Tab-separated table of C-alpha atoms in Angstrom:
chain	number	residue	atom	x	y	z
K	1	MET	CA	0.000	0.000	0.000
K	2	ASN	CA	1.057	3.619	-0.467
K	3	ILE	CA	1.336	6.417	2.038
K	4	THR	CA	2.690	9.946	1.771
K	5	ILE	CA	5.537	10.973	4.077
K	6	ASN	CA	6.463	14.648	4.158
K	7	GLY	CA	5.058	15.091	0.669
K	8	GLU	CA	6.638	12.005	-0.909
K	9	THR	CA	4.781	8.820	-1.785
K	10	ARG	CA	6.198	5.644	-0.316
K	11	GLU	CA	5.195	1.995	-0.528
K	12	ILE	CA	4.954	0.088	2.741
K	13	GLN	CA	3.677	-3.324	3.784
K	14	GLU	CA	0.108	-3.653	5.028
K	15	GLY	CA	-0.129	-3.620	8.802
K	16	THR	CA	2.983	-1.464	9.280
K	17	THR	CA	2.742	0.420	12.554
K	18	ILE	CA	4.046	3.929	13.176
K	19	GLN	CA	6.692	2.442	15.462
K	20	ALA	CA	7.877	0.057	12.708
K	21	LEU	CA	7.904	2.848	10.145
K	22	LEU	CA	10.022	5.090	12.354
K	23	GLU	CA	12.450	2.249	12.955
K	24	ALA	CA	12.689	1.576	9.215
K	25	LEU	CA	13.410	5.272	8.642
K	26	GLU	CA	15.938	5.249	11.518
K	27	LEU	CA	14.023	7.982	13.352
K	28	GLN	CA	13.993	7.939	17.146
K	29	PRO	CA	10.383	7.684	18.355
K	30	ASP	CA	11.121	9.720	21.513
K	31	VAL	CA	12.079	12.809	19.537
K	32	THR	CA	9.845	12.454	16.507
K	33	VAL	CA	6.406	14.007	16.218
K	34	VAL	CA	4.026	12.123	13.947
K	35	GLN	CA	1.114	13.936	12.370
K	36	ARG	CA	-1.215	11.516	10.565
K	37	ASN	CA	-3.934	12.982	8.350
K	38	GLU	CA	-3.663	16.222	10.363
K	39	ASP	CA	-3.935	14.541	13.801
K	40	ILE	CA	-0.940	14.335	16.121
K	41	ILE	CA	-0.428	10.749	17.295
K	42	GLN	CA	0.546	10.324	20.937
K	43	ARG	CA	3.945	8.726	21.383
K	44	ASP	CA	2.610	5.882	23.516
K	45	ALA	CA	0.284	4.920	20.645
K	46	TYR	CA	3.012	4.488	18.011
K	47	GLU	CA	3.305	0.767	18.658
K	48	ALA	CA	-0.423	0.087	18.400
K	49	THR	CA	-1.241	2.380	15.484
K	50	ALA	CA	-1.263	0.654	12.097
K	51	LEU	CA	-1.103	2.782	8.987
K	52	ASN	CA	-3.719	2.677	6.239
K	53	ASN	CA	-3.439	2.950	2.483
K	54	GLY	CA	-3.521	6.628	1.501
K	55	ASP	CA	-2.435	7.977	4.887
K	56	THR	CA	-0.572	11.265	4.837
K	57	LEU	CA	2.152	11.599	7.450
K	58	GLU	CA	4.222	14.552	8.514
K	59	LEU	CA	7.266	13.460	10.502
K	60	VAL	CA	9.151	16.109	12.431
K	61	ARG	CA	12.304	15.345	14.324
K	62	PHE	CA	13.026	17.694	17.215
K	63	VAL	CA	16.467	19.272	17.017
K	64	GLY	CA	18.698	21.260	19.339
K	65	GLY	CA	21.260	23.232	17.369
K	66	GLY	CA	21.947	26.827	18.281
N	1	MET	CA	4.725	51.601	34.727
N	2	PRO	CA	6.963	51.165	31.679
N	3	PRO	CA	9.537	53.944	31.252
N	4	GLU	CA	8.794	56.949	29.021
N	5	LEU	CA	10.518	57.228	25.654
N	6	THR	CA	12.884	60.052	24.880
N	7	SER	CA	12.333	62.077	21.713
N	8	GLU	CA	15.393	60.372	20.228
N	9	GLU	CA	13.899	56.938	20.956
N	10	ARG	CA	10.605	57.966	19.368
N	11	ALA	CA	12.536	58.864	16.231
N	12	VAL	CA	14.566	55.638	16.211
N	13	TYR	CA	11.635	53.291	16.782
N	14	GLU	CA	9.019	55.250	14.845
N	15	TRP	CA	8.509	52.748	12.027
N	16	GLN	CA	7.971	49.729	14.289
N	17	MET	CA	5.607	51.703	16.537
N	18	TRP	CA	3.348	51.902	13.471
N	19	SER	CA	2.823	48.139	13.799
N	20	ARG	CA	-0.804	47.311	14.666
N	21	GLY	CA	-1.285	46.828	18.401
N	22	PHE	CA	2.319	47.694	19.303
N	23	GLY	CA	2.506	51.486	19.322
N	24	GLU	CA	4.304	53.628	21.884
N	25	GLU	CA	2.932	51.509	24.737
N	26	GLY	CA	4.561	48.393	23.279
N	27	GLN	CA	7.831	50.236	22.771
N	28	ARG	CA	7.806	51.431	26.381
N	29	ARG	CA	7.238	47.884	27.607
N	30	LEU	CA	10.162	46.712	25.498
N	31	LYS	CA	12.336	49.476	26.928
N	32	GLY	CA	11.421	48.357	30.426
N	33	ALA	CA	12.270	44.702	29.759
N	34	ALA	CA	15.373	42.579	30.233
N	35	ALA	CA	16.199	39.379	28.352
N	36	LEU	CA	18.768	36.613	28.723
N	37	VAL	CA	20.236	35.229	25.490
N	38	SER	CA	22.347	32.102	25.769
N	39	ARG	CA	24.355	31.285	23.812
N	40	CYS	CA	24.987	34.053	21.312
N	41	GLY	CA	26.297	32.241	18.232
N	42	GLY	CA	24.583	31.427	14.947
N	43	LEU	CA	21.152	31.570	16.523
N	44	GLY	CA	21.615	33.748	19.600
N	45	GLY	CA	23.623	36.356	17.667
N	46	PRO	CA	20.688	37.352	15.460
N	47	VAL	CA	18.405	37.157	18.515
N	48	ALA	CA	20.554	39.606	20.471
N	49	GLN	CA	21.034	41.824	17.427
N	50	GLU	CA	17.313	42.115	16.651
N	51	LEU	CA	16.331	42.598	20.295
N	52	ALA	CA	18.911	45.365	20.668
N	53	ALA	CA	17.895	47.035	17.405
N	54	ALA	CA	14.229	46.883	18.419
N	55	GLY	CA	14.980	48.704	21.655
N	56	ILE	CA	14.870	46.173	24.479
N	57	GLY	CA	16.092	47.875	27.651
N	58	LYS	CA	18.601	45.296	28.849
N	59	LEU	CA	20.315	42.222	27.466
N	60	VAL	CA	22.213	39.668	29.514
N	61	ILE	CA	24.341	37.608	27.139
N	62	ALA	CA	26.041	34.400	28.264
N	63	HIS	CA	28.631	32.986	25.892
N	64	GLY	CA	32.005	31.447	26.705
N	65	GLY	CA	35.154	30.685	24.765
N	66	ASN	CA	37.371	32.340	22.199
N	67	LEU	CA	36.430	33.060	18.589
N	68	LYS	CA	37.370	30.421	15.989
N	69	PRO	CA	37.400	30.756	12.178
N	70	SER	CA	34.623	28.138	11.925
N	71	ASP	CA	32.293	30.421	13.943
N	72	LEU	CA	32.325	33.149	11.334
N	73	ASN	CA	29.938	31.722	8.729
N	74	ARG	CA	26.982	32.277	11.045
N	75	GLN	CA	27.901	34.048	14.290
N	76	ILE	CA	26.906	37.447	13.038
N	77	LEU	CA	28.192	39.426	16.037
N	78	MET	CA	31.743	38.103	15.643
N	79	THR	CA	34.409	39.838	13.548
N	80	HIS	CA	37.492	38.431	11.789
N	81	ASP	CA	39.861	40.678	13.723
N	82	TRP	CA	38.742	38.986	16.964
N	83	ILE	CA	39.833	35.388	16.167
N	84	GLY	CA	41.486	33.882	19.226
N	85	LYS	CA	39.955	36.456	21.568
N	86	PRO	CA	36.877	36.127	23.842
N	87	ARG	CA	33.665	35.899	21.839
N	88	ILE	CA	31.748	37.872	24.460
N	89	GLU	CA	33.936	40.939	23.820
N	90	SER	CA	33.049	40.955	20.124
N	91	ILE	CA	29.373	40.470	20.996
N	92	THR	CA	29.160	43.343	23.480
N	93	ARG	CA	31.167	45.658	21.231
N	94	ARG	CA	28.939	45.007	18.216
N	95	LEU	CA	25.739	45.391	20.218
N	96	GLY	CA	27.008	48.655	21.694
N	97	GLU	CA	27.693	49.977	18.196
N	98	LEU	CA	24.280	48.847	17.004
N	99	ASN	CA	22.238	50.390	19.802
N	100	PRO	CA	24.060	52.325	22.529
N	101	ARG	CA	20.740	52.817	24.355
N	102	CYS	CA	20.577	49.082	25.167
N	103	GLU	CA	22.247	48.051	28.431
N	104	VAL	CA	24.306	44.939	27.694
N	105	THR	CA	25.762	42.674	30.366
N	106	GLY	CA	28.229	40.221	28.868
N	107	VAL	CA	28.917	37.025	30.817
N	108	PRO	CA	31.998	35.206	29.482
N	109	GLU	CA	30.648	31.741	30.228
N	110	ASN	CA	27.935	29.401	29.056
N	111	VAL	CA	24.963	28.434	31.203
N	112	THR	CA	25.892	26.009	33.992
N	113	GLU	CA	24.245	24.581	37.090
N	114	GLU	CA	26.199	27.154	39.096
N	115	ASN	CA	25.201	30.306	37.209
N	116	VAL	CA	21.749	29.564	35.761
N	117	GLU	CA	19.718	30.775	38.749
N	118	GLN	CA	21.503	34.103	38.949
N	119	LEU	CA	21.325	34.634	35.159
N	120	VAL	CA	17.582	34.002	34.955
N	121	GLU	CA	16.899	36.153	38.046
N	122	GLN	CA	18.139	39.258	36.227
N	123	VAL	CA	15.634	39.102	33.372
N	124	ASP	CA	11.961	38.976	32.396
N	125	ILE	CA	12.331	36.479	29.546
N	126	VAL	CA	14.888	33.917	28.362
N	127	PHE	CA	15.897	33.075	24.783
N	128	ASP	CA	17.356	29.585	24.634
N	129	CYS	CA	19.818	29.462	21.754
N	130	ALA	CA	22.242	26.842	23.101
N	131	PRO	CA	23.718	24.099	20.934
N	132	LEU	CA	23.701	21.535	23.750
N	133	PHE	CA	20.735	19.925	25.438
N	134	ASN	CA	22.220	20.047	28.943
N	135	GLU	CA	22.230	23.870	28.739
N	136	ARG	CA	18.724	23.876	27.262
N	137	PHE	CA	17.443	21.682	30.090
N	138	LEU	CA	19.071	23.918	32.714
N	139	MET	CA	17.387	27.045	31.339
N	140	ASN	CA	14.065	25.229	31.037
N	141	GLN	CA	14.215	24.013	34.626
N	142	GLU	CA	15.144	27.437	35.968
N	143	CYS	CA	12.473	29.252	33.950
N	144	VAL	CA	9.850	26.830	35.273
N	145	ARG	CA	11.147	27.377	38.825
N	146	GLN	CA	11.111	31.179	38.490
N	147	GLY	CA	7.907	31.258	36.388
N	148	LYS	CA	9.497	33.115	33.469
N	149	PRO	CA	8.702	32.722	29.773
N	150	LEU	CA	11.218	30.815	27.685
N	151	VAL	CA	11.544	31.176	23.929
N	152	GLU	CA	12.997	27.921	22.618
N	153	CYS	CA	14.799	28.252	19.301
N	154	ALA	CA	16.658	25.370	17.672
N	155	MET	CA	17.913	24.222	14.303
N	156	PHE	CA	19.732	21.457	12.458
N	157	ASP	CA	20.959	21.631	8.874
N	158	MET	CA	18.134	23.436	7.019
N	159	GLU	CA	15.446	22.730	9.610
N	160	GLY	CA	14.437	25.005	12.443
N	161	GLN	CA	11.972	24.972	15.315
N	162	VAL	CA	10.612	27.626	17.647
N	163	THR	CA	8.215	27.354	20.553
N	164	VAL	CA	7.247	29.435	23.571
N	165	ILE	CA	7.167	27.905	27.029
N	166	ILE	CA	4.970	29.586	29.622
N	167	PRO	CA	5.499	27.728	32.917
N	168	GLY	CA	2.308	26.211	34.266
N	169	GLN	CA	0.422	26.794	31.016
N	170	THR	CA	2.317	25.113	28.197
N	171	PRO	CA	4.473	22.022	27.837
N	172	CYS	CA	8.036	22.640	28.984
N	173	LEU	CA	11.147	21.370	27.234
N	174	SER	CA	11.186	18.255	29.410
N	175	CYS	CA	7.609	17.470	28.330
N	176	ILE	CA	8.872	17.481	24.745
N	177	TYR	CA	12.067	15.590	25.591
N	178	PRO	CA	11.548	13.460	28.723
N	179	GLU	CA	15.132	12.256	28.372
N	180	MET	CA	18.334	13.688	26.982
N	181	PRO	CA	18.128	13.045	23.230
N	182	PRO	CA	20.788	10.426	22.527
N	183	ALA	CA	23.563	10.973	20.025
N	184	TRP	CA	23.130	14.757	19.791
N	185	LYS	CA	26.471	16.279	18.877
N	186	ARG	CA	27.952	19.694	19.536
N	187	GLN	CA	28.796	20.074	15.846
N	188	PHE	CA	26.093	20.073	13.171
N	189	PRO	CA	25.580	21.337	9.625
N	190	VAL	CA	24.490	24.972	9.648
N	191	PHE	CA	24.030	27.936	7.355
N	192	GLY	CA	23.790	31.264	9.158
N	193	ALA	CA	20.575	32.077	7.331
N	194	VAL	CA	18.898	28.946	8.734
N	195	SER	CA	19.853	29.653	12.344
N	196	ALA	CA	19.030	33.354	11.905
N	197	THR	CA	15.556	32.439	10.662
N	198	ALA	CA	14.861	30.574	13.907
N	199	GLY	CA	16.333	33.478	15.849
N	200	CYS	CA	14.238	36.129	14.118
N	201	ILE	CA	11.045	34.129	14.607
N	202	GLY	CA	11.983	33.739	18.271
N	203	VAL	CA	12.582	37.478	18.645
N	204	MET	CA	9.112	38.292	17.320
N	205	GLU	CA	7.650	35.823	19.811
N	206	GLY	CA	9.550	37.563	22.587
N	207	ILE	CA	8.504	41.032	21.452
N	208	LYS	CA	4.868	39.914	21.356
N	209	ILE	CA	5.048	38.434	24.854
N	210	LEU	CA	6.821	41.462	26.335
N	211	SER	CA	4.552	44.008	24.680
N	212	GLY	CA	1.339	42.086	25.260
N	213	ILE	CA	0.366	41.534	21.637
N	214	GLY	CA	-0.366	38.053	20.427
N	215	PRO	CA	-1.049	35.290	19.784
N	216	SER	CA	2.261	33.577	20.431
N	217	LEU	CA	3.535	30.076	19.724
N	218	ALA	CA	2.797	29.086	23.340
N	219	GLY	CA	2.033	25.362	23.298
N	220	GLN	CA	2.843	25.010	19.609
N	221	MET	CA	6.052	24.206	17.783
N	222	LEU	CA	6.655	26.094	14.572
N	223	TYR	CA	8.699	23.872	12.293
N	224	TYR	CA	10.324	24.908	9.041
N	225	ASP	CA	12.492	23.175	6.492
N	226	LEU	CA	14.285	25.647	4.240
N	227	ARG	CA	15.311	22.788	1.909
N	228	THR	CA	11.681	22.060	0.976
N	229	MET	CA	10.158	25.357	2.200
N	230	ASN	CA	7.712	23.326	4.250
N	231	MET	CA	6.434	25.138	7.342
N	232	GLN	CA	3.930	23.906	9.895
N	233	LYS	CA	2.699	24.432	13.436
N	234	ILE	CA	2.577	21.348	15.612
N	235	PRO	CA	0.497	21.342	18.804
N	236	LEU	CA	2.442	20.175	21.855
N	237	GLN	CA	1.004	18.497	24.919
N	238	ARG	CA	1.976	18.706	28.570
N	239	ARG	CA	3.035	15.540	30.343
N	240	PRO	CA	1.253	15.326	33.694
N	241	ASP	CA	4.164	13.237	34.980
N	242	CYS	CA	6.828	15.682	33.753
N	243	ALA	CA	9.694	15.741	36.239
N	244	VAL	CA	10.192	19.497	35.732
N	245	CYS	CA	6.760	21.105	35.307
N	246	GLY	CA	4.394	18.325	36.425
N	247	GLY	CA	3.660	20.013	39.760
N	248	VAL	CA	3.388	23.578	38.398
């Protein structure tokens, strides 16, 4: 199935959770905000939230440079 | 009561006092305010510069170390002739040239456990522009303890983020990062224009808070990516069990 991540279409396996997606993208769940179809997903729900075909995700990694 | 403006100050700040809702009252509030900026490099330099130019009454700047060539692509208050000499001296000299009406206190050290309380005590608002999370966490903790607003500005490569922390009302930095982010390094890719963008957005947040015009980014993170020109506001949530602000 296809989802859109930060404006780019990407193919993922059915049943992929947010947690699994972040791991595949090598993003640390603790410092990554996930917005799915305009809703912010709580961090403790990453593991239990499966993505659907057509989902649009915005992934934002918090940074600390000054 | 905020201090009166002199006729010279009215002339200097005239064009920004035309801004809707700001006016002479906003300018007087800015004149009566003090801000801490730490550190004062690629991000804090533009913050200090714009606050001084806009007429803030007092700046406390904390920044340690001597100037290196690799600072100069972004640290806008540093000059080539000062390589090898204390950065804070270049900063205070440049700010004094820019706006001699602004009282500048230069502290030749970065924020530490030992100095953070005394630094935050001197000001009404804090601009966090540090490149290291331990300094960011120290300022966050002290602002929560003293109940002072904190403007959080950060960047990496072409991305930047700004949020406003109002203790007791918004998430604090430890709500966003319950633990020290692993693998964060002191050195990171940076263009001066990317860090200055975060700084300038942060300054406007500070000016709005100090002058009472809004709304601010309190409780929201503004995120931008200058590579893609994507910009968005992300709502942030408090953690009831936050070790820093949970009881506030």
